[in-house]
Amino acid sequence: MEKTLVLIKPDAMVKELAGHIITDLYKTGLRMIGLKLVNIQRELAEQHYSEHREKPFFEELIKHITGELHNQENVIAIVYEGEDAVKKVRELAGKTHPEEASTKTIRGKYGRMHSKTNCFENVIHASDSPESAEREIKLWFEDKEIID
Ligand code: ATP
Ligand code: MG
């Protein structure tokens, strides 16, 4: 069974969209096996997005995910499990750029560009491969927090 990590990002939290997003995610038919509210600190954010460390948007990305841009430090982290979990959640999440994402996707429905920066307010994170999912889930969850 494949696992994937979803983060409901601060832009969605500040707009009180968590319930809508979780409802949308039920469409995947995947099983939720872990969920928690996390006050995300810079260290965890940098580890989570370490592959992007050298990118020009890295600082903005860290400001976004740690809630500095939205004055909202909490994110919801969810682990889903099921067949093709990574692909199913990525498809429902939609394209990275919120203005390019289909309106049938979570990012297309709820995302936008941040008004004062080039930050993508793209609502959720979704693991991009089973290997990334495994690494990210270990970062965000202890074994005992995952339901078997
Ligand atoms: P995520 O990892 O958050 O699920 P993703 O896998 O669709 O998003 P990545 O390429 O991993 O896209 O980028 C990670 C995050 O970095 C994006 O969600 C977005 O917030 C930001 N980002 C990516 N590309 C750009 C860009 N060209 N300009 C500004 N921000 C970007
Ligand atoms: Mg990614």
Short mmCIF file of C-alpha atoms in Angstrom, two decimals, residues 24 27 91-95 97-111:
data_model
loop_
_atom_site.label_atom_id
_atom_site.label_comp_id
_atom_site.label_asym_id
_atom_site.label_seq_id
_atom_site.Cartn_x
_atom_site.Cartn_y
_atom_site.Cartn_z
CA ASP A 24 -12.45 17.13 -1.42
CA LYS A 27 -12.95 11.85 -3.47
CA GLU A 91 -4.01 14.95 -9.55
CA LEU A 92 -6.60 16.32 -7.17
CA ALA A 93 -4.15 18.98 -5.90
CA GLY A 94 -3.59 20.35 -9.41
CA LYS A 95 -0.71 22.30 -10.94
CA HIS A 97 0.98 27.49 -10.08
CA PRO A 98 -2.48 28.22 -8.66
CA GLU A 99 -3.55 30.34 -11.64
CA GLU A 100 -2.70 27.47 -14.01
CA ALA A 101 -4.44 24.77 -11.98
CA SER A 102 -7.76 23.45 -13.28
CA THR A 103 -10.80 24.71 -11.38
CA LYS A 104 -11.66 21.04 -10.78
CA THR A 105 -8.58 20.78 -8.52
CA ILE A 106 -7.99 21.97 -4.97
CA ARG A 107 -5.37 24.52 -6.03
CA GLY A 108 -7.54 25.74 -8.92
CA LYS A 109 -10.54 26.16 -6.64
CA TYR A 110 -8.87 27.75 -3.63
CA GLY A 111 -5.45 29.01 -4.74
#
